């Protein structure tokens, strides 16, 4: 059980790296040399597709590990059964939080793209943006940033608890 939980944590670290690469690719398309609205329109779907493939593979692996832990928990005596069940529940919780984080990242990227267009002078209907429109998008970007920070903190807390669980499960 400890080895499986440790393996799941390795997948979690890989998912964190994919998130960083995904966000870095978006920022490069948004702000890098040759970046901007055209680069986002043409290349962002490719970036999303690549990231999605990695996230799906990692999620499948973590769900599989959680299922194995649940089976072990059913066939093991206490206290290891309790620890194994808690690890499985924590992994399921981590999966839900990671799915939420991915949705927040996508929404944050969309709002940042909207902000870029407004800052370039492209408001609704092709007219210059109004100040209240720009301020609303700025507030939305900031709100998504706060939600992402809170979600990352919650994810890190669960991952930390799982690291302690691994130590507790070992003889």
Coordinates of N, CA, C and O in Angstrom, one line a residue:
X1 N 0.8 -1.2 0.0 CA 0.0 0.0 0.0 C 0.9 1.3 0.0 O 0.6 2.2 -0.7
X2 N 1.9 1.2 0.8 CA 2.8 2.4 0.8 C 3.5 2.6 -0.5 O 3.6 3.8 -1.0
X3 N 3.9 1.6 -1.2 CA 4.5 1.7 -2.5 C 3.5 2.3 -3.5 O 3.9 3.1 -4.4
X4 N 2.3 1.8 -3.5 CA 1.3 2.3 -4.4 C 1.0 3.8 -4.2 O 0.9 4.6 -5.1
X5 N 0.9 4.2 -2.9 CA 0.6 5.6 -2.6 C 1.8 6.4 -3.0 O 1.6 7.5 -3.6
X6 N 3.0 5.9 -2.8 CA 4.2 6.6 -3.2 C 4.2 6.8 -4.8 O 4.6 7.9 -5.3
X7 N 3.8 5.8 -5.5 CA 3.7 5.8 -6.9 C 2.7 6.9 -7.4 O 2.9 7.7 -8.3
X8 N 1.6 7.0 -6.7 CA 0.6 8.0 -7.0 C 1.1 9.4 -6.8 O 0.8 10.3 -7.5
X9 N 1.9 9.6 -5.7 CA 2.6 10.9 -5.5 C 3.5 11.2 -6.6 O 3.7 12.4 -7.0
X10 N 4.2 10.2 -7.2 CA 5.1 10.5 -8.3 C 4.3 11.0 -9.5 O 4.7 11.9 -10.2
X11 N 3.1 10.4 -9.7 CA 2.2 10.8 -10.8 C 1.7 12.2 -10.5 O 1.6 13.1 -11.4
X12 N 1.5 12.5 -9.2 CA 1.1 13.9 -8.9 C 2.1 14.9 -9.2 O 1.9 16.0 -9.7
X13 N 3.4 14.6 -8.9 CA 4.5 15.5 -9.2 C 4.6 15.7 -10.7 O 4.9 16.8 -11.2
X14 N 4.4 14.6 -11.5 CA 4.4 14.7 -13.0 C 3.3 15.6 -13.4 O 3.5 16.4 -14.4
X15 N 2.1 15.5 -12.8 CA 1.0 16.3 -13.2 C 1.3 17.8 -12.9 O 0.9 18.7 -13.7
X16 N 1.9 18.1 -11.8 CA 2.3 19.4 -11.5 C 3.3 20.0 -12.5 O 3.1 21.1 -12.9
X17 N 4.2 19.2 -13.0 CA 5.1 19.6 -14.1 C 4.4 19.9 -15.3 O 4.7 20.9 -16.0
X18 N 3.4 19.1 -15.7 CA 2.5 19.3 -16.9 C 1.8 20.6 -16.7 O 1.7 21.4 -17.7
X19 N 1.2 20.9 -15.6 CA 0.5 22.2 -15.3 C 1.5 23.3 -15.6 O 1.1 24.3 -16.2
X20 N 2.7 23.2 -15.1 CA 3.7 24.3 -15.2 C 4.0 24.5 -16.7 O 4.1 25.6 -17.2
X21 N 4.2 23.4 -17.4 CA 4.5 23.5 -18.9 C 3.3 24.1 -19.7 O 3.5 24.9 -20.6
X22 N 2.1 23.6 -19.3 CA 0.9 24.1 -20.0 C 0.8 25.6 -19.8 O 0.5 26.3 -20.7
X23 N 0.9 26.1 -18.6 CA 0.8 27.5 -18.3 C 1.9 28.3 -19.0 O 1.7 29.4 -19.5
X24 N 3.2 27.7 -19.0 CA 4.3 28.4 -19.6 C 4.0 28.5 -21.1 O 4.3 29.5 -21.8
X25 N 3.5 27.4 -21.7 CA 3.2 27.5 -23.2 C 2.2 28.5 -23.5 O 2.3 29.3 -24.5
X26 N 1.1 28.6 -22.6 CA 0.1 29.6 -22.8 C 0.7 31.0 -22.7 O 0.5 31.9 -23.6
X27 N 1.5 31.3 -21.7 CA 2.1 32.6 -21.5 C 3.0 33.0 -22.7 O 3.1 34.1 -23.1
X28 N 3.7 32.0 -23.2 CA 4.6 32.2 -24.4 C 3.8 32.6 -25.6 O 4.1 33.6 -26.3
X29 N 2.7 31.9 -25.8 CA 1.8 32.2 -26.9 C 1.1 33.6 -26.7 O 0.9 34.3 -27.7
X30 N 0.9 34.0 -25.5 CA 0.2 35.2 -25.2 C 1.2 36.4 -25.3 O 0.9 37.4 -25.9
X31 N 2.4 36.2 -24.8 CA 3.4 37.3 -24.6 C 4.7 37.2 -25.3 O 5.4 38.1 -25.5
X32 N 5.0 36.0 -25.8 CA 6.3 35.7 -26.3 C 6.5 36.3 -27.7 O 5.5 36.9 -28.3
X33 N 7.7 36.2 -28.2 CA 8.0 36.8 -29.6 C 7.1 36.0 -30.6 O 7.1 34.8 -30.6
X34 N 6.4 36.8 -31.4 CA 5.5 36.2 -32.3 C 4.1 35.8 -31.7 O 3.3 35.2 -32.4
X35 N 4.0 36.1 -30.4 CA 2.7 35.7 -29.7 C 1.6 36.7 -29.9 O 1.8 37.7 -30.6
X36 N 0.5 36.4 -29.4 CA -0.6 37.4 -29.5 C -1.9 36.6 -29.9 O -1.9 35.4 -29.8
X37 N -2.9 37.4 -30.3 CA -4.2 36.7 -30.6 C -4.1 35.7 -31.7 O -4.7 34.6 -31.6
X38 N -3.3 36.0 -32.7 CA -3.2 35.0 -33.8 C -2.5 33.7 -33.4 O -2.9 32.6 -33.7
X39 N -1.4 33.9 -32.6 CA -0.7 32.7 -32.1 C -1.6 31.9 -31.2 O -1.6 30.6 -31.2
X40 N -2.4 32.6 -30.3 CA -3.3 31.8 -29.4 C -4.4 31.1 -30.3 O -4.6 29.9 -30.0
X41 N -4.9 31.8 -31.3 CA -6.0 31.1 -32.1 C -5.5 29.9 -32.8 O -6.2 28.9 -32.9
X42 N -4.2 29.9 -33.3 CA -3.7 28.8 -34.1 C -3.1 27.7 -33.2 O -3.2 26.6 -33.5
X43 N -2.4 28.1 -32.2 CA -1.5 27.1 -31.5 C -2.1 26.7 -30.1 O -1.7 25.6 -29.7
X44 N -2.9 27.5 -29.5 CA -3.4 27.1 -28.2 C -4.2 25.8 -28.2 O -4.0 24.9 -27.3
X45 N -5.1 25.5 -29.2 CA -5.7 24.2 -29.3 C -4.8 23.0 -29.3 O -5.0 22.0 -28.7
X46 N -3.6 23.2 -30.0 CA -2.6 22.2 -30.0 C -2.0 22.0 -28.6 O -1.9 20.8 -28.1
X47 N -1.7 23.1 -27.9 CA -1.2 23.0 -26.5 C -2.2 22.3 -25.6 O -1.8 21.5 -24.8
X48 N -3.5 22.7 -25.7 CA -4.5 22.1 -24.9 C -4.6 20.6 -25.2 O -4.7 19.8 -24.2
X49 N -4.5 20.2 -26.4 CA -4.6 18.8 -26.8 C -3.4 18.0 -26.2 O -3.6 16.9 -25.6
X50 N -2.2 18.5 -26.3 CA -1.0 17.9 -25.7 C -1.2 17.7 -24.2 O -1.0 16.7 -23.6
X51 N -1.6 18.8 -23.5 CA -1.7 18.8 -22.1 C -2.8 17.8 -21.6 O -2.6 17.1 -20.7
X52 N -3.9 17.8 -22.4 CA -5.0 16.9 -22.1 C -4.6 15.5 -22.1 O -5.0 14.7 -21.2
X53 N -3.8 15.1 -23.1 CA -3.3 13.8 -23.2 C -2.5 13.3 -22.0 O -2.7 12.2 -21.5
X54 N -1.6 14.2 -21.6 CA -0.8 14.0 -20.4 C -1.7 13.9 -19.1 O -1.5 12.9 -18.3
X55 N -2.6 14.8 -19.0 CA -3.5 14.8 -17.8 C -4.4 13.5 -17.7 O -4.5 12.9 -16.7
X56 N -4.9 13.1 -18.9 CA -5.7 11.9 -18.9 C -4.9 10.7 -18.5 O -5.4 9.8 -17.8
X57 N -3.7 10.6 -19.1 CA -2.9 9.4 -18.7 C -2.6 9.4 -17.3 O -2.6 8.3 -16.6
X58 N -2.2 10.5 -16.7 CA -1.9 10.6 -15.3 C -3.1 10.2 -14.4 O -3.1 9.5 -13.5
X59 N -4.3 10.8 -14.8 CA -5.5 10.6 -14.0 C -5.9 9.1 -14.1 O -6.3 8.5 -13.1
X60 N -5.8 8.5 -15.2 CA -6.1 7.1 -15.4 C -5.2 6.2 -14.4 O -5.7 5.3 -13.7
X61 N -3.9 6.6 -14.4 CA -3.0 5.9 -13.5 C -3.4 6.1 -12.0 O -3.4 5.1 -11.2
X62 N -3.7 7.3 -11.6 CA -4.0 7.6 -10.2 C -5.3 6.9 -9.8 O -5.4 6.3 -8.7
X63 N -6.3 6.9 -10.7 CA -7.6 6.2 -10.4 C -7.3 4.7 -10.3 O -7.9 4.1 -9.4
X64 N -6.5 4.2 -11.1 CA -6.2 2.8 -11.0 C -5.5 2.4 -9.6 O -5.8 1.4 -9.0
X65 N -4.6 3.3 -9.2 CA -3.9 3.1 -7.9 C -4.9 3.2 -6.8 O -4.9 2.4 -5.9
X66 N -5.8 4.2 -6.9 CA -6.9 4.3 -5.8 C -7.7 3.1 -5.8 O -8.1 2.6 -4.7
X67 N -8.1 2.5 -6.9 CA -8.9 1.3 -6.9 C -8.1 0.1 -6.3 O -8.7 -0.7 -5.5
X68 N -6.9 0.0 -6.6 CA -6.0 -1.1 -6.0 C -6.0 -0.9 -4.5 O -6.0 -1.9 -3.7
X69 N -5.8 0.3 -4.0 CA -5.7 0.6 -2.6 C -7.1 0.2 -1.9 O -7.1 -0.3 -0.8
X70 N -8.2 0.5 -2.6 CA -9.5 0.2 -2.0 C -9.6 -1.4 -1.9 O -10.1 -1.9 -0.9
X71 N -9.1 -2.1 -2.9 CA -9.1 -3.5 -2.8 C -8.3 -4.0 -1.7 O -8.7 -4.9 -0.9
X72 N -7.1 -3.5 -1.6 CA -6.2 -3.9 -0.5 C -6.8 -3.6 0.9 O -6.8 -4.4 1.8
X73 N -7.5 -2.4 1.0 CA -8.2 -2.1 2.2 C -9.2 -3.1 2.6 O -9.4 -3.4 3.8
X74 N -10.0 -3.6 1.7 CA -11.0 -4.5 1.9 C -10.5 -5.9 2.4 O -11.2 -6.6 3.1
X75 N -9.2 -6.2 2.0 CA -8.7 -7.5 2.3 C -7.5 -7.5 3.3 O -6.7 -8.4 3.4
X76 N -7.4 -6.4 4.0 CA -6.3 -6.2 5.0 C -6.9 -6.0 6.4 O -8.0 -5.4 6.5
X77 N -6.2 -6.3 7.4 CA -6.6 -6.1 8.8 C -6.3 -4.6 9.2 O -5.4 -4.0 8.7
X78 N -7.0 -4.2 10.2 CA -6.7 -2.9 10.8 C -5.3 -2.9 11.5 O -4.9 -4.0 11.9
X79 N -4.6 -1.9 11.6 CA -4.9 -0.5 11.2 C -4.5 -0.2 9.8 O -4.8 0.8 9.3
X80 N -3.8 -1.1 9.1 CA -3.3 -0.9 7.7 C -4.6 -0.7 6.8 O -4.5 0.2 5.9
X81 N -5.6 -1.4 7.1 CA -6.8 -1.2 6.3 C -7.4 0.2 6.3 O -7.8 0.8 5.3
X82 N -7.4 0.8 7.5 CA -7.8 2.1 7.7 C -6.9 3.1 7.0 O -7.4 4.0 6.3
X83 N -5.6 2.9 7.1 CA -4.7 3.8 6.5 C -4.8 3.7 5.0 O -4.7 4.7 4.3
X84 N -4.9 2.5 4.5 CA -5.0 2.3 3.0 C -6.3 2.9 2.5 O -6.3 3.5 1.4
X85 N -7.4 2.7 3.2 CA -8.7 3.3 2.8 C -8.6 4.9 2.8 O -9.1 5.5 1.8
X86 N -7.9 5.4 3.8 CA -7.8 6.9 3.8 C -6.9 7.4 2.7 O -7.2 8.4 2.1
X87 N -5.9 6.6 2.3 CA -5.0 7.0 1.2 C -5.8 7.0 -0.1 O -5.7 7.9 -0.9
X88 N -6.7 5.9 -0.3 CA -7.5 5.8 -1.5 C -8.5 7.0 -1.5 O -8.6 7.6 -2.6
X89 N -9.1 7.4 -0.4 CA -10.0 8.5 -0.4 C -9.3 9.8 -0.7 O -9.8 10.7 -1.4
X90 N -8.1 9.9 -0.1 CA -7.3 11.1 -0.4 C -6.9 11.3 -1.9 O -7.0 12.3 -2.5
X91 N -6.6 10.1 -2.5 CA -6.3 10.1 -3.9 C -7.5 10.5 -4.8 O -7.4 11.3 -5.7
X92 N -8.7 10.0 -4.4 CA -9.9 10.4 -5.1 C -10.2 11.9 -4.9 O -10.6 12.6 -5.9
X93 N -10.0 12.4 -3.7 CA -10.1 13.8 -3.5 C -9.1 14.6 -4.3 O -9.5 15.7 -4.9
X94 N -7.9 14.2 -4.3 CA -6.9 14.8 -5.1 C -7.3 14.9 -6.6 O -7.1 15.9 -7.2
X95 N -7.9 13.8 -7.1 CA -8.3 13.8 -8.5 C -9.4 14.9 -8.7 O -9.4 15.6 -9.7
X96 N -10.4 15.0 -7.8 CA -11.4 16.0 -8.0 C -10.8 17.4 -7.9 O -11.2 18.2 -8.7
X97 N -9.9 17.6 -7.0 CA -9.3 19.0 -6.9 C -8.5 19.3 -8.2 O -8.5 20.4 -8.7
X98 N -7.8 18.3 -8.7 CA -7.0 18.5 -9.9 C -7.9 18.8 -11.1 O -7.6 19.6 -12.0
X99 N -9.1 18.1 -11.2 CA -10.0 18.4 -12.3 C -10.5 19.9 -12.1 O -10.7 20.6 -13.1
X100 N -10.8 20.3 -10.9 CA -11.2 21.7 -10.7 C -10.1 22.6 -11.1 O -10.4 23.7 -11.7
X101 N -8.9 22.3 -10.7 CA -7.8 23.2 -11.0 C -7.7 23.3 -12.6 O -7.5 24.4 -13.1
X102 N -7.8 22.2 -13.3 CA -7.7 22.3 -14.7 C -8.8 23.2 -15.3 O -8.5 24.0 -16.2
X103 N -10.0 23.1 -14.8 CA -11.1 24.0 -15.3 C -10.8 25.4 -15.0 O -11.0 26.3 -15.8
X104 N -10.2 25.7 -13.8 CA -9.8 27.1 -13.4 C -8.7 27.6 -14.3 O -8.8 28.8 -14.7
X105 N -7.8 26.7 -14.6 CA -6.7 27.2 -15.5 C -7.2 27.5 -16.9 O -6.8 28.6 -17.4
X106 N -8.1 26.7 -17.4 CA -8.7 27.0 -18.7 C -9.4 28.3 -18.7 O -9.3 29.1 -19.6
X107 N -10.2 28.5 -17.7 CA -11.0 29.7 -17.6 C -10.1 31.0 -17.4 O -10.3 32.0 -18.0
X108 N -9.0 30.8 -16.6 CA -8.0 31.8 -16.4 C -7.3 32.2 -17.7 O -7.2 33.4 -18.1
X109 N -7.0 31.2 -18.5 CA -6.4 31.4 -19.8 C -7.3 32.2 -20.7 O -6.9 33.1 -21.4
X110 N -8.6 31.8 -20.7 CA -9.6 32.5 -21.6 C -9.7 33.9 -21.2 O -9.8 34.8 -22.1
X111 N -9.8 34.2 -19.9 CA -9.9 35.6 -19.4 C -8.6 36.4 -19.8 O -8.7 37.6 -20.1
X112 N -7.5 35.8 -19.7 CA -6.2 36.5 -20.0 C -6.2 36.8 -21.5 O -5.8 37.9 -21.9
X113 N -6.7 35.9 -22.3 CA -6.8 36.1 -23.8 C -7.8 37.3 -24.0 O -7.5 38.1 -24.9
X114 N -8.9 37.3 -23.3 CA -9.9 38.4 -23.5 C -9.3 39.7 -23.1 O -9.4 40.7 -23.7
X115 N -8.5 39.7 -22.0 CA -7.8 40.9 -21.5 C -6.8 41.4 -22.6 O -6.8 42.6 -22.8
X116 N -6.1 40.5 -23.2 CA -5.1 40.9 -24.2 C -5.9 41.6 -25.3 O -5.4 42.6 -25.8
X117 N -7.0 41.0 -25.8 CA -7.7 41.6 -26.9 C -8.3 43.0 -26.5 O -8.2 43.9 -27.3
X118 N -8.8 43.1 -25.3 CA -9.2 44.4 -24.8 C -8.1 45.5 -24.8 O -8.3 46.6 -25.1
X119 N -6.9 45.0 -24.3 CA -5.8 45.9 -24.2 C -5.3 46.3 -25.6 O -4.7 47.4 -25.7
X120 N -5.6 45.5 -26.6 CA -5.2 45.8 -27.9 C -6.3 46.7 -28.6 O -6.1 47.1 -29.8
X121 N -7.3 47.0 -27.9 CA -8.4 47.9 -28.4 C -9.5 47.2 -29.0 O -10.3 47.8 -29.8
X122 N -9.7 45.9 -28.8 CA -10.8 45.2 -29.4 C -11.9 44.9 -28.4 O -11.9 43.9 -27.8
X123 N -12.8 45.8 -28.3 CA -14.0 45.6 -27.5 C -15.1 44.8 -28.2 O -14.9 44.3 -29.3
X124 N -16.2 44.6 -27.5 CA -17.3 43.9 -28.1 C -17.8 44.7 -29.4 O -17.9 45.9 -29.4
X125 N -18.2 43.9 -30.4 CA -18.7 44.5 -31.6 C -17.7 45.3 -32.4 O -18.0 46.1 -33.2
X126 N -16.4 45.0 -32.1 CA -15.3 45.7 -32.9 C -15.0 47.1 -32.4 O -14.2 47.8 -33.0
X127 N -15.7 47.6 -31.4 CA -15.5 49.0 -30.9 C -14.4 49.0 -29.9 O -14.1 47.9 -29.4
X128 N -13.9 50.1 -29.6 CA -12.9 50.2 -28.5 C -13.5 49.8 -27.2 O -14.7 50.0 -27.0
X129 N -12.7 49.1 -26.3 CA -13.3 48.7 -25.1 C -13.6 49.8 -24.1 O -13.0 50.9 -24.1
X130 N -14.7 49.6 -23.4 CA -15.0 50.6 -22.3 C -14.2 50.3 -21.1 O -13.8 49.2 -20.9
X131 N -14.0 51.3 -20.3 CA -13.2 51.2 -19.1 C -13.8 50.2 -18.1 O -13.1 49.3 -17.6
X132 N -15.2 50.2 -18.0 CA -15.8 49.2 -17.1 C -15.7 47.8 -17.6 O -15.5 46.8 -16.8
X133 N -15.6 47.6 -18.9 CA -15.4 46.3 -19.5 C -14.0 45.8 -19.2 O -13.8 44.6 -18.8
X134 N -13.0 46.7 -19.4 CA -11.7 46.3 -19.1 C -11.5 46.0 -17.6 O -10.9 45.0 -17.2
X135 N -12.1 46.8 -16.7 CA -12.0 46.6 -15.3 C -12.6 45.3 -14.9 O -12.1 44.6 -14.0
X136 N -13.7 44.9 -15.5 CA -14.4 43.7 -15.2 C -13.5 42.5 -15.5 O -13.5 41.5 -14.8
X137 N -12.9 42.5 -16.7 CA -12.0 41.4 -17.1 C -10.8 41.4 -16.2 O -10.3 40.3 -15.8
X138 N -10.2 42.5 -15.8 CA -9.1 42.6 -14.9 C -9.5 41.9 -13.5 O -8.7 41.1 -13.0
X139 N -10.7 42.2 -13.1 CA -11.1 41.7 -11.8 C -11.3 40.2 -11.9 O -11.0 39.4 -11.0
X140 N -11.8 39.7 -13.1 CA -12.1 38.3 -13.3 C -10.7 37.6 -13.3 O -10.6 36.5 -12.8
X141 N -9.7 38.1 -14.0 CA -8.4 37.5 -14.1 C -7.8 37.4 -12.6 O -7.3 36.3 -12.3
X142 N -8.0 38.4 -11.9 CA -7.5 38.4 -10.5 C -8.2 37.4 -9.6 O -7.6 36.7 -8.8
X143 N -9.5 37.3 -9.8 CA -10.3 36.3 -9.1 C -9.9 34.9 -9.4 O -9.8 34.0 -8.5
X144 N -9.7 34.6 -10.7 CA -9.2 33.3 -11.1 C -7.9 33.0 -10.5 O -7.6 31.9 -10.1
X145 N -7.0 34.0 -10.5 CA -5.7 33.8 -9.9 C -5.8 33.4 -8.4 O -5.1 32.5 -7.9
X146 N -6.7 34.1 -7.7 CA -6.9 33.8 -6.3 C -7.5 32.3 -6.1 O -7.1 31.6 -5.2
X147 N -8.5 32.0 -6.9 CA -9.0 30.6 -6.9 C -8.0 29.6 -7.2 O -8.0 28.5 -6.5
X148 N -7.1 29.8 -8.1 CA -6.1 28.9 -8.5 C -5.1 28.7 -7.3 O -4.6 27.6 -7.0
X149 N -4.8 29.8 -6.7 CA -3.8 29.8 -5.5 C -4.5 29.0 -4.4 O -3.8 28.1 -3.7
X150 N -5.7 29.2 -4.1 CA -6.4 28.5 -3.0 C -6.5 27.0 -3.4 O -6.2 26.1 -2.5
X151 N -6.8 26.6 -4.6 CA -6.9 25.2 -5.0 C -5.5 24.6 -5.0 O -5.4 23.4 -4.5
X152 N -4.5 25.3 -5.4 CA -3.1 24.7 -5.3 C -2.8 24.4 -3.9 O -2.1 23.4 -3.6
X153 N -3.1 25.3 -3.0 CA -2.8 25.1 -1.5 C -3.5 23.9 -1.0 O -3.0 23.1 -0.3
X154 N -4.8 23.7 -1.4 CA -5.6 22.5 -0.9 C -5.0 21.3 -1.5 O -4.9 20.2 -0.8
X155 N -4.6 21.3 -2.8 CA -3.9 20.1 -3.4 C -2.6 19.8 -2.7 O -2.3 18.6 -2.4
X156 N -1.8 20.8 -2.4 CA -0.5 20.6 -1.7 C -0.8 20.0 -0.3 O 0.0 19.2 0.2
X157 N -1.8 20.4 0.3 CA -2.1 19.9 1.7 C -2.5 18.4 1.6 O -2.0 17.6 2.4
X158 N -3.3 18.0 0.6 CA -3.6 16.6 0.5 C -2.4 15.8 0.1 O -2.1 14.7 0.6
X159 N -1.6 16.3 -0.8 CA -0.3 15.6 -1.2 C 0.6 15.4 0.0 O 1.2 14.4 0.2
X160 N 0.7 16.4 0.8 CA 1.5 16.4 2.0 C 1.0 15.3 3.0 O 1.8 14.5 3.6
X161 N -0.3 15.2 3.2 CA -0.9 14.2 4.0 C -0.6 12.8 3.5 O -0.4 11.9 4.3
X162 N -0.7 12.7 2.2 CA -0.3 11.4 1.6 C 1.1 11.0 1.8 O 1.4 9.8 2.0
X163 N 2.0 12.0 1.8 CA 3.4 11.7 2.1 C 3.6 11.1 3.5 O 4.3 10.2 3.7
X164 N 2.9 11.7 4.4 CA 2.9 11.2 5.8 C 2.2 9.8 5.9 O 2.7 9.0 6.7
X165 N 1.2 9.6 5.1 CA 0.5 8.3 5.1 C 1.5 7.2 4.7 O 1.5 6.1 5.2
X166 N 2.3 7.5 3.6 CA 3.2 6.6 3.1 C 4.2 6.2 4.3 O 4.4 5.0 4.5
X167 N 4.7 7.1 5.0 CA 5.6 6.8 6.1 C 4.9 6.0 7.2 O 5.5 5.1 7.7
X168 N 3.6 6.3 7.5 CA 2.9 5.6 8.5 C 2.6 4.1 8.0 O 2.5 3.2 8.9
X169 N 2.5 3.9 6.8 CA 2.1 2.6 6.3 C 3.3 1.6 6.2 O 3.2 0.4 6.2
X170 N 4.5 2.2 6.2 CA 5.7 1.4 6.2 C 6.0 0.8 7.5 O 5.8 1.4 8.5
X171 N 6.5 -0.5 7.6 CA 6.8 -1.1 8.8 C 7.9 -0.5 9.5 O 8.8 0.1 9.0

